[in-house]
């Protein structure tokens, strides 16, 4: 787009609609947007009004369709478990579409909320993308958060389904997640209809019949689900503040603005090119 920070900043301020219209050309739209920036309800700005897209399609499927299915999409390297694994785009597409089928089989549709309470494992990312594939809204809560804090977020997000794991693994201990999840559901005023639990061999969890579903078993029988186009202004995810000074506040990101800004940032802020690897030290729950 431009070469220097000052040029980029000046253009974004002087011509924000033109700036972000150009950035939006890098995204696949199922339906073109009518307006880049809707300022009819300031300060509640709405980006790419009238446009339809699917975030999961833009992250995964379009790369497979473009012949990049065999390229690495996700690299998992866990020193604590000695596990190393690489997901190609094609493999990731298969896992995500099947887990989207699992969620749909549990009644999750466009606009429903799904809470994700997991350690840093590939299934956490697969869950997030599967929600986006269906047009459902995901909310990632830091794995291992105390039950009463998790309950607050359950009550606020009112998830239809919670996705979790039997445990998390830290340098000197194994942290059972399932007992904390069970306690949080008991404390919460709003109860999910179902949970999906990834069983990890370091600490297997006891499942509650009729509510809890084993990840592997559910995936084995799931039918893949296709991408659902959503409005650019429809919510993609809710991410809660820490709640240190009061009730945690849910920050809502929409699909269109998030997709355009993230794609632009990865190229122009982080300087990433195809086949390069991006590594982050942060947890998806933060």
PDB file of C-alpha atoms in Angstrom:
ATOM      1  CA  UNK A   1       0.000   0.000   0.000  1.00  0.00           C
ATOM      2  CA  UNK A   2       2.436   2.651   1.217  1.00  0.00           C
ATOM      3  CA  UNK A   3       6.036   2.679   2.365  1.00  0.00           C
ATOM      4  CA  UNK A   4       6.375   4.588   5.605  1.00  0.00           C
ATOM      5  CA  UNK A   5       4.483   4.773   8.872  1.00  0.00           C
ATOM      6  CA  UNK A   6       3.825   8.491   8.429  1.00  0.00           C
ATOM      7  CA  UNK A   7       2.355   7.937   4.960  1.00  0.00           C
ATOM      8  CA  UNK A   8       0.138   5.114   6.171  1.00  0.00           C
ATOM      9  CA  UNK A   9      -1.057   7.074   9.192  1.00  0.00           C
ATOM     10  CA  UNK A  10      -1.763  10.207   7.153  1.00  0.00           C
ATOM     11  CA  UNK A  11      -3.753   8.286   4.542  1.00  0.00           C
ATOM     12  CA  UNK A  12      -5.790   6.435   7.187  1.00  0.00           C
ATOM     13  CA  UNK A  13      -6.744   9.746   8.832  1.00  0.00           C
ATOM     14  CA  UNK A  14      -7.345  11.815   5.703  1.00  0.00           C
ATOM     15  CA  UNK A  15      -9.200   9.140   3.735  1.00  0.00           C
ATOM     16  CA  UNK A  16     -10.290   6.356   6.099  1.00  0.00           C
ATOM     17  CA  UNK A  17     -12.954   5.008   3.755  1.00  0.00           C
ATOM     18  CA  UNK A  18     -10.595   4.827   0.793  1.00  0.00           C
ATOM     19  CA  UNK A  19      -7.840   3.349   2.954  1.00  0.00           C
ATOM     20  CA  UNK A  20      -9.968   0.533   4.330  1.00  0.00           C
ATOM     21  CA  UNK A  21     -11.783  -0.037   1.028  1.00  0.00           C
ATOM     22  CA  UNK A  22      -8.420  -0.947  -0.485  1.00  0.00           C
ATOM     23  CA  UNK A  23      -7.586  -3.163   2.492  1.00  0.00           C
ATOM     24  CA  UNK A  24     -10.936  -4.948   2.139  1.00  0.00           C
ATOM     25  CA  UNK A  25     -10.035  -6.038  -1.403  1.00  0.00           C
ATOM     26  CA  UNK A  26      -7.798  -8.731   0.110  1.00  0.00           C
ATOM     27  CA  UNK A  27     -10.810 -10.420   1.753  1.00  0.00           C
ATOM     28  CA  UNK A  28     -13.243 -12.803   0.052  1.00  0.00           C
ATOM     29  CA  UNK A  29     -16.760 -11.367   0.208  1.00  0.00           C
ATOM     30  CA  UNK A  30     -19.824 -13.521  -0.422  1.00  0.00           C
ATOM     31  CA  UNK A  31     -21.717 -10.280  -0.945  1.00  0.00           C
ATOM     32  CA  UNK A  32     -20.014  -6.912  -1.586  1.00  0.00           C
ATOM     33  CA  UNK A  33     -20.473  -4.248   1.077  1.00  0.00           C
ATOM     34  CA  UNK A  34     -22.562  -1.162   0.315  1.00  0.00           C
ATOM     35  CA  UNK A  35     -20.691   1.257   2.555  1.00  0.00           C
ATOM     36  CA  UNK A  36     -17.215   1.143   4.078  1.00  0.00           C
ATOM     37  CA  UNK A  37     -18.020   3.151   7.220  1.00  0.00           C
ATOM     38  CA  UNK A  38     -21.512   3.778   8.553  1.00  0.00           C
ATOM     39  CA  UNK A  39     -21.443   6.781  10.899  1.00  0.00           C
ATOM     40  CA  UNK A  40     -25.199   7.111  11.369  1.00  0.00           C
ATOM     41  CA  UNK A  41     -25.020   6.148  15.079  1.00  0.00           C
ATOM     42  CA  UNK A  42     -21.796   7.745  16.323  1.00  0.00           C
ATOM     43  CA  UNK A  43     -19.959   6.541  18.397  1.00  0.00           C
ATOM     44  CA  UNK A  44     -21.289   3.129  17.305  1.00  0.00           C
ATOM     45  CA  UNK A  45     -19.447   2.918  14.001  1.00  0.00           C
ATOM     46  CA  UNK A  46     -20.268   0.031  11.666  1.00  0.00           C
ATOM     47  CA  UNK A  47     -17.743  -1.201   9.128  1.00  0.00           C
ATOM     48  CA  UNK A  48     -18.511  -2.698   5.703  1.00  0.00           C
ATOM     49  CA  UNK A  49     -22.268  -2.443   6.090  1.00  0.00           C
ATOM     50  CA  UNK A  50     -24.233  -4.703   3.764  1.00  0.00           C
ATOM     51  CA  UNK A  51     -21.299  -6.999   3.087  1.00  0.00           C
ATOM     52  CA  UNK A  52     -21.376 -10.727   3.795  1.00  0.00           C
ATOM     53  CA  UNK A  53     -18.422 -13.021   4.418  1.00  0.00           C
ATOM     54  CA  UNK A  54     -17.271 -15.974   6.476  1.00  0.00           C
ATOM     55  CA  UNK A  55     -14.168 -15.597   8.616  1.00  0.00           C
ATOM     56  CA  UNK A  56     -13.373 -19.323   8.610  1.00  0.00           C
ATOM     57  CA  UNK A  57     -13.555 -19.421   4.812  1.00  0.00           C
ATOM     58  CA  UNK A  58     -11.091 -16.543   4.620  1.00  0.00           C
ATOM     59  CA  UNK A  59      -8.746 -18.196   7.127  1.00  0.00           C
ATOM     60  CA  UNK A  60      -8.827 -21.737   5.780  1.00  0.00           C
ATOM     61  CA  UNK A  61     -11.016 -22.759   2.838  1.00  0.00           C
ATOM     62  CA  UNK A  62      -9.908 -20.196   0.299  1.00  0.00           C
ATOM     63  CA  UNK A  63      -6.301 -21.301   0.696  1.00  0.00           C
ATOM     64  CA  UNK A  64      -7.265 -24.915   0.007  1.00  0.00           C
ATOM     65  CA  UNK A  65      -9.267 -23.850  -3.051  1.00  0.00           C
ATOM     66  CA  UNK A  66      -6.288 -21.812  -4.288  1.00  0.00           C
ATOM     67  CA  UNK A  67      -4.083 -24.917  -4.303  1.00  0.00           C
ATOM     68  CA  UNK A  68      -2.302 -24.237  -1.030  1.00  0.00           C
ATOM     69  CA  UNK A  69      -3.898 -27.113   0.867  1.00  0.00           C
ATOM     70  CA  UNK A  70      -0.599 -28.889   1.500  1.00  0.00           C
ATOM     71  CA  UNK A  71       1.071 -25.850   3.087  1.00  0.00           C
ATOM     72  CA  UNK A  72       1.441 -25.577   6.860  1.00  0.00           C
ATOM     73  CA  UNK A  73      -1.384 -23.667   8.512  1.00  0.00           C
ATOM     74  CA  UNK A  74      -0.683 -24.486  12.170  1.00  0.00           C
ATOM     75  CA  UNK A  75       2.422 -25.757  13.959  1.00  0.00           C
ATOM     76  CA  UNK A  76       1.894 -27.257  17.420  1.00  0.00           C
ATOM     77  CA  UNK A  77       5.025 -27.670  19.549  1.00  0.00           C
ATOM     78  CA  UNK A  78       4.513 -28.592  23.211  1.00  0.00           C
ATOM     79  CA  UNK A  79       7.728 -29.043  25.241  1.00  0.00           C
ATOM     80  CA  UNK A  80       5.677 -30.148  28.259  1.00  0.00           C
ATOM     81  CA  UNK A  81       4.170 -33.147  26.468  1.00  0.00           C
ATOM     82  CA  UNK A  82       6.900 -33.665  23.883  1.00  0.00           C
ATOM     83  CA  UNK A  83       4.321 -33.254  21.131  1.00  0.00           C
ATOM     84  CA  UNK A  84       5.057 -31.761  17.726  1.00  0.00           C
ATOM     85  CA  UNK A  85       2.460 -31.656  14.971  1.00  0.00           C
ATOM     86  CA  UNK A  86       1.827 -29.682  11.800  1.00  0.00           C
ATOM     87  CA  UNK A  87      -1.627 -29.108  10.357  1.00  0.00           C
ATOM     88  CA  UNK A  88      -1.795 -28.391   6.643  1.00  0.00           C
ATOM     89  CA  UNK A  89      -4.595 -26.159   5.408  1.00  0.00           C
ATOM     90  CA  UNK A  90      -6.373 -29.212   3.990  1.00  0.00           C
ATOM     91  CA  UNK A  91      -6.101 -31.122   7.259  1.00  0.00           C
ATOM     92  CA  UNK A  92      -7.230 -28.083   9.239  1.00  0.00           C
ATOM     93  CA  UNK A  93     -10.206 -27.636   6.931  1.00  0.00           C
ATOM     94  CA  UNK A  94     -11.244 -31.235   7.562  1.00  0.00           C
ATOM     95  CA  UNK A  95     -10.937 -30.936  11.343  1.00  0.00           C
ATOM     96  CA  UNK A  96     -12.732 -27.595  11.497  1.00  0.00           C
ATOM     97  CA  UNK A  97     -15.596 -28.611   9.214  1.00  0.00           C
ATOM     98  CA  UNK A  98     -16.163 -31.794  11.215  1.00  0.00           C
ATOM     99  CA  UNK A  99     -16.154 -29.993  14.550  1.00  0.00           C
ATOM    100  CA  UNK A 100     -18.554 -27.447  13.087  1.00  0.00           C
ATOM    101  CA  UNK A 101     -20.717 -30.474  12.321  1.00  0.00           C
ATOM    102  CA  UNK A 102     -20.400 -31.576  15.957  1.00  0.00           C
ATOM    103  CA  UNK A 103     -21.571 -28.163  17.153  1.00  0.00           C
ATOM    104  CA  UNK A 104     -24.432 -28.091  14.666  1.00  0.00           C
ATOM    105  CA  UNK A 105     -25.493 -31.524  15.869  1.00  0.00           C
ATOM    106  CA  UNK A 106     -25.674 -30.048  19.378  1.00  0.00           C
ATOM    107  CA  UNK A 107     -28.007 -27.313  18.159  1.00  0.00           C
ATOM    108  CA  UNK A 108     -25.527 -24.503  17.521  1.00  0.00           C
ATOM    109  CA  UNK A 109     -26.582 -22.148  14.731  1.00  0.00           C
ATOM    110  CA  UNK A 110     -25.740 -18.661  13.510  1.00  0.00           C
ATOM    111  CA  UNK A 111     -25.733 -16.161  16.380  1.00  0.00           C
ATOM    112  CA  UNK A 112     -25.537 -18.749  19.174  1.00  0.00           C
ATOM    113  CA  UNK A 113     -22.708 -18.398  21.681  1.00  0.00           C
ATOM    114  CA  UNK A 114     -20.101 -21.073  22.365  1.00  0.00           C
ATOM    115  CA  UNK A 115     -17.702 -20.708  25.294  1.00  0.00           C
ATOM    116  CA  UNK A 116     -14.216 -22.205  24.880  1.00  0.00           C
ATOM    117  CA  UNK A 117     -12.336 -23.085  28.079  1.00  0.00           C
ATOM    118  CA  UNK A 118      -9.248 -24.908  26.869  1.00  0.00           C
ATOM    119  CA  UNK A 119      -5.466 -25.102  27.181  1.00  0.00           C
ATOM    120  CA  UNK A 120      -3.184 -24.094  24.312  1.00  0.00           C
ATOM    121  CA  UNK A 121      -3.848 -27.092  22.084  1.00  0.00           C
ATOM    122  CA  UNK A 122      -4.826 -27.231  18.387  1.00  0.00           C
ATOM    123  CA  UNK A 123      -8.383 -28.097  19.342  1.00  0.00           C
ATOM    124  CA  UNK A 124      -8.792 -24.621  20.856  1.00  0.00           C
ATOM    125  CA  UNK A 125      -8.120 -23.033  17.469  1.00  0.00           C
ATOM    126  CA  UNK A 126     -10.248 -25.651  15.715  1.00  0.00           C
ATOM    127  CA  UNK A 127     -13.140 -24.773  18.042  1.00  0.00           C
ATOM    128  CA  UNK A 128     -12.806 -21.054  17.313  1.00  0.00           C
ATOM    129  CA  UNK A 129     -12.757 -21.577  13.559  1.00  0.00           C
ATOM    130  CA  UNK A 130     -15.655 -24.043  13.739  1.00  0.00           C
ATOM    131  CA  UNK A 131     -17.786 -21.433  15.484  1.00  0.00           C
ATOM    132  CA  UNK A 132     -16.894 -18.855  12.846  1.00  0.00           C
ATOM    133  CA  UNK A 133     -17.746 -21.408  10.149  1.00  0.00           C
ATOM    134  CA  UNK A 134     -21.318 -21.642  11.460  1.00  0.00           C
ATOM    135  CA  UNK A 135     -21.700 -17.936  12.167  1.00  0.00           C
ATOM    136  CA  UNK A 136     -21.762 -18.728  15.891  1.00  0.00           C
ATOM    137  CA  UNK A 137     -20.091 -16.375  18.376  1.00  0.00           C
ATOM    138  CA  UNK A 138     -17.188 -17.818  20.346  1.00  0.00           C
ATOM    139  CA  UNK A 139     -15.876 -16.605  23.666  1.00  0.00           C
ATOM    140  CA  UNK A 140     -12.491 -17.902  24.794  1.00  0.00           C
ATOM    141  CA  UNK A 141     -11.919 -17.948  28.551  1.00  0.00           C
ATOM    142  CA  UNK A 142      -8.410 -18.469  29.872  1.00  0.00           C
ATOM    143  CA  UNK A 143      -7.942 -22.174  30.613  1.00  0.00           C
ATOM    144  CA  UNK A 144      -7.711 -22.917  34.316  1.00  0.00           C
ATOM    145  CA  UNK A 145      -9.584 -19.788  35.387  1.00  0.00           C
ATOM    146  CA  UNK A 146     -11.275 -20.282  38.777  1.00  0.00           C
ATOM    147  CA  UNK A 147     -14.821 -21.634  38.760  1.00  0.00           C
ATOM    148  CA  UNK A 148     -16.477 -18.477  40.108  1.00  0.00           C
ATOM    149  CA  UNK A 149     -14.772 -16.352  37.424  1.00  0.00           C
ATOM    150  CA  UNK A 150     -15.777 -18.800  34.723  1.00  0.00           C
ATOM    151  CA  UNK A 151     -19.364 -18.754  36.024  1.00  0.00           C
ATOM    152  CA  UNK A 152     -19.540 -14.955  35.591  1.00  0.00           C
ATOM    153  CA  UNK A 153     -18.612 -15.297  31.938  1.00  0.00           C
ATOM    154  CA  UNK A 154     -21.071 -18.138  31.417  1.00  0.00           C
ATOM    155  CA  UNK A 155     -23.885 -16.011  32.817  1.00  0.00           C
ATOM    156  CA  UNK A 156     -22.949 -13.055  30.633  1.00  0.00           C
ATOM    157  CA  UNK A 157     -22.340 -14.906  27.355  1.00  0.00           C
ATOM    158  CA  UNK A 158     -25.177 -17.459  27.851  1.00  0.00           C
ATOM    159  CA  UNK A 159     -23.460 -20.134  25.729  1.00  0.00           C
ATOM    160  CA  UNK A 160     -25.452 -22.985  24.252  1.00  0.00           C
ATOM    161  CA  UNK A 161     -22.343 -25.200  24.319  1.00  0.00           C
ATOM    162  CA  UNK A 162     -19.066 -25.114  26.275  1.00  0.00           C
ATOM    163  CA  UNK A 163     -15.947 -26.702  24.779  1.00  0.00           C
ATOM    164  CA  UNK A 164     -13.260 -27.741  27.246  1.00  0.00           C
ATOM    165  CA  UNK A 165     -10.539 -30.278  28.011  1.00  0.00           C
ATOM    166  CA  UNK A 166     -10.040 -32.732  30.825  1.00  0.00           C
ATOM    167  CA  UNK A 167      -6.909 -30.903  31.962  1.00  0.00           C
ATOM    168  CA  UNK A 168      -4.200 -28.374  31.273  1.00  0.00           C
ATOM    169  CA  UNK A 169      -0.496 -29.070  31.673  1.00  0.00           C
ATOM    170  CA  UNK A 170       1.864 -26.645  33.383  1.00  0.00           C
ATOM    171  CA  UNK A 171       5.633 -27.017  34.000  1.00  0.00           C
ATOM    172  CA  UNK A 172       5.296 -28.672  37.406  1.00  0.00           C
ATOM    173  CA  UNK A 173       1.694 -29.821  37.590  1.00  0.00           C
ATOM    174  CA  UNK A 174      -1.363 -31.089  35.766  1.00  0.00           C
ATOM    175  CA  UNK A 175      -4.421 -28.879  36.266  1.00  0.00           C
ATOM    176  CA  UNK A 176      -7.771 -30.712  36.063  1.00  0.00           C
ATOM    177  CA  UNK A 177     -10.184 -28.438  34.155  1.00  0.00           C
ATOM    178  CA  UNK A 178     -13.313 -30.556  34.296  1.00  0.00           C
ATOM    179  CA  UNK A 179     -13.966 -30.217  38.063  1.00  0.00           C
ATOM    180  CA  UNK A 180     -13.683 -26.428  37.735  1.00  0.00           C
ATOM    181  CA  UNK A 181     -16.019 -26.460  34.740  1.00  0.00           C
ATOM    182  CA  UNK A 182     -18.559 -28.599  36.616  1.00  0.00           C
ATOM    183  CA  UNK A 183     -18.446 -26.218  39.572  1.00  0.00           C
ATOM    184  CA  UNK A 184     -18.779 -23.173  37.320  1.00  0.00           C
ATOM    185  CA  UNK A 185     -21.855 -24.627  35.618  1.00  0.00           C
ATOM    186  CA  UNK A 186     -23.338 -25.347  39.041  1.00  0.00           C
ATOM    187  CA  UNK A 187     -22.690 -21.736  40.133  1.00  0.00           C
ATOM    188  CA  UNK A 188     -23.962 -20.185  36.911  1.00  0.00           C
ATOM    189  CA  UNK A 189     -27.573 -19.079  36.615  1.00  0.00           C
ATOM    190  CA  UNK A 190     -27.534 -19.942  32.910  1.00  0.00           C
ATOM    191  CA  UNK A 191     -26.744 -23.571  32.082  1.00  0.00           C
ATOM    192  CA  UNK A 192     -25.362 -24.750  28.727  1.00  0.00           C
ATOM    193  CA  UNK A 193     -27.295 -27.526  27.039  1.00  0.00           C
ATOM    194  CA  UNK A 194     -24.103 -29.436  26.228  1.00  0.00           C
ATOM    195  CA  UNK A 195     -20.345 -29.557  26.691  1.00  0.00           C
ATOM    196  CA  UNK A 196     -17.671 -31.159  24.522  1.00  0.00           C
ATOM    197  CA  UNK A 197     -14.631 -32.451  26.422  1.00  0.00           C
ATOM    198  CA  UNK A 198     -11.228 -33.206  24.928  1.00  0.00           C
ATOM    199  CA  UNK A 199      -9.856 -36.098  26.962  1.00  0.00           C
ATOM    200  CA  UNK A 200      -6.102 -35.841  27.643  1.00  0.00           C
ATOM    201  CA  UNK A 201      -4.244 -38.860  28.969  1.00  0.00           C
ATOM    202  CA  UNK A 202      -2.544 -36.892  31.753  1.00  0.00           C
ATOM    203  CA  UNK A 203      -5.887 -36.589  33.612  1.00  0.00           C
ATOM    204  CA  UNK A 204      -9.030 -38.140  32.188  1.00  0.00           C
ATOM    205  CA  UNK A 205     -12.350 -36.568  33.124  1.00  0.00           C
ATOM    206  CA  UNK A 206     -15.588 -38.148  34.266  1.00  0.00           C
ATOM    207  CA  UNK A 207     -18.358 -37.160  31.860  1.00  0.00           C
ATOM    208  CA  UNK A 208     -21.893 -36.271  32.905  1.00  0.00           C
ATOM    209  CA  UNK A 209     -24.335 -38.439  30.914  1.00  0.00           C
ATOM    210  CA  UNK A 210     -26.721 -36.472  28.730  1.00  0.00           C
ATOM    211  CA  UNK A 211     -24.696 -33.244  28.910  1.00  0.00           C
ATOM    212  CA  UNK A 212     -21.031 -34.002  28.277  1.00  0.00           C
ATOM    213  CA  UNK A 213     -19.740 -35.336  24.955  1.00  0.00           C
ATOM    214  CA  UNK A 214     -16.327 -36.844  24.281  1.00  0.00           C
ATOM    215  CA  UNK A 215     -14.455 -34.855  21.607  1.00  0.00           C
ATOM    216  CA  UNK A 216     -12.996 -37.879  19.794  1.00  0.00           C
ATOM    217  CA  UNK A 217     -16.251 -39.817  19.750  1.00  0.00           C
ATOM    218  CA  UNK A 218     -18.231 -36.809  18.555  1.00  0.00           C
ATOM    219  CA  UNK A 219     -15.728 -36.106  15.777  1.00  0.00           C
ATOM    220  CA  UNK A 220     -15.769 -39.722  14.598  1.00  0.00           C
ATOM    221  CA  UNK A 221     -19.474 -39.572  13.734  1.00  0.00           C
ATOM    222  CA  UNK A 222     -19.783 -35.923  12.674  1.00  0.00           C
ATOM    223  CA  UNK A 223     -20.853 -34.740   9.233  1.00  0.00           C
ATOM    224  CA  UNK A 224     -18.764 -31.828   7.900  1.00  0.00           C
ATOM    225  CA  UNK A 225     -20.526 -28.458   7.922  1.00  0.00           C
ATOM    226  CA  UNK A 226     -20.161 -25.811   5.224  1.00  0.00           C
ATOM    227  CA  UNK A 227     -19.347 -22.140   5.805  1.00  0.00           C
ATOM    228  CA  UNK A 228     -22.314 -19.874   6.574  1.00  0.00           C
ATOM    229  CA  UNK A 229     -22.042 -16.311   5.174  1.00  0.00           C
ATOM    230  CA  UNK A 230     -22.804 -13.685   7.820  1.00  0.00           C
ATOM    231  CA  UNK A 231     -23.197  -9.923   7.833  1.00  0.00           C
ATOM    232  CA  UNK A 232     -19.949  -8.008   8.198  1.00  0.00           C
ATOM    233  CA  UNK A 233     -21.481  -6.367  11.262  1.00  0.00           C
ATOM    234  CA  UNK A 234     -22.462  -9.684  12.880  1.00  0.00           C
ATOM    235  CA  UNK A 235     -20.355 -10.569  15.952  1.00  0.00           C
ATOM    236  CA  UNK A 236     -17.431 -12.963  15.574  1.00  0.00           C
ATOM    237  CA  UNK A 237     -16.310 -13.292  19.190  1.00  0.00           C
ATOM    238  CA  UNK A 238     -16.583 -11.946  22.729  1.00  0.00           C
ATOM    239  CA  UNK A 239     -13.389 -11.499  24.743  1.00  0.00           C
ATOM    240  CA  UNK A 240     -13.733 -10.551  28.401  1.00  0.00           C
ATOM    241  CA  UNK A 241     -11.597  -8.139  30.385  1.00  0.00           C
ATOM    242  CA  UNK A 242      -9.856  -9.532  33.462  1.00  0.00           C
ATOM    243  CA  UNK A 243     -12.530  -8.329  35.885  1.00  0.00           C
ATOM    244  CA  UNK A 244      -9.830  -7.206  38.319  1.00  0.00           C
ATOM    245  CA  UNK A 245     -11.647  -3.973  39.184  1.00  0.00           C
ATOM    246  CA  UNK A 246     -15.215  -5.203  38.826  1.00  0.00           C
ATOM    247  CA  UNK A 247     -17.527  -7.258  36.650  1.00  0.00           C
ATOM    248  CA  UNK A 248     -15.666  -8.526  33.550  1.00  0.00           C
ATOM    249  CA  UNK A 249     -16.722  -6.667  30.421  1.00  0.00           C
ATOM    250  CA  UNK A 250     -17.280  -8.476  27.150  1.00  0.00           C
ATOM    251  CA  UNK A 251     -15.563  -6.865  24.163  1.00  0.00           C
ATOM    252  CA  UNK A 252     -17.393  -7.769  20.946  1.00  0.00           C
ATOM    253  CA  UNK A 253     -15.581  -7.919  17.597  1.00  0.00           C
ATOM    254  CA  UNK A 254     -17.511  -8.145  14.365  1.00  0.00           C
ATOM    255  CA  UNK A 255     -16.623 -10.304  11.375  1.00  0.00           C
ATOM    256  CA  UNK A 256     -15.929  -7.745   8.664  1.00  0.00           C
ATOM    257  CA  UNK A 257     -13.883  -5.173  10.536  1.00  0.00           C
ATOM    258  CA  UNK A 258     -11.900  -7.873  12.310  1.00  0.00           C
ATOM    259  CA  UNK A 259     -11.065  -9.791   9.125  1.00  0.00           C
ATOM    260  CA  UNK A 260      -9.971  -6.722   7.179  1.00  0.00           C
ATOM    261  CA  UNK A 261      -7.937  -5.166  10.003  1.00  0.00           C
ATOM    262  CA  UNK A 262      -6.255  -8.446  10.982  1.00  0.00           C
ATOM    263  CA  UNK A 263      -5.289  -9.320   7.410  1.00  0.00           C
ATOM    264  CA  UNK A 264      -3.894  -5.822   6.867  1.00  0.00           C
ATOM    265  CA  UNK A 265      -1.999  -5.889  10.177  1.00  0.00           C
ATOM    266  CA  UNK A 266      -0.331  -9.245   9.537  1.00  0.00           C
ATOM    267  CA  UNK A 267       1.136  -7.938   6.285  1.00  0.00           C
ATOM    268  CA  UNK A 268       1.811  -4.279   7.021  1.00  0.00           C
ATOM    269  CA  UNK A 269       2.511  -4.289  10.770  1.00  0.00           C
ATOM    270  CA  UNK A 270       4.177  -7.691  11.234  1.00  0.00           C
ATOM    271  CA  UNK A 271       5.569  -7.941   7.699  1.00  0.00           C
ATOM    272  CA  UNK A 272       4.502 -11.551   7.175  1.00  0.00           C
ATOM    273  CA  UNK A 273       4.797 -13.172   3.763  1.00  0.00           C
ATOM    274  CA  UNK A 274       3.576 -16.593   2.538  1.00  0.00           C
ATOM    275  CA  UNK A 275       5.485 -19.541   4.074  1.00  0.00           C
ATOM    276  CA  UNK A 276       6.778 -17.435   6.964  1.00  0.00           C
ATOM    277  CA  UNK A 277       5.864 -18.466  10.526  1.00  0.00           C
ATOM    278  CA  UNK A 278       4.182 -16.220  13.090  1.00  0.00           C
ATOM    279  CA  UNK A 279       4.833 -17.172  16.724  1.00  0.00           C
ATOM    280  CA  UNK A 280       3.136 -15.551  19.701  1.00  0.00           C
ATOM    281  CA  UNK A 281       3.750 -16.038  23.412  1.00  0.00           C
ATOM    282  CA  UNK A 282       0.268 -15.004  24.496  1.00  0.00           C
ATOM    283  CA  UNK A 283      -2.623 -17.276  25.428  1.00  0.00           C
ATOM    284  CA  UNK A 284      -5.720 -17.279  23.205  1.00  0.00           C
ATOM    285  CA  UNK A 285      -7.745 -16.499  26.330  1.00  0.00           C
ATOM    286  CA  UNK A 286      -6.075 -13.115  26.681  1.00  0.00           C
TER     287      UNK A 286
END
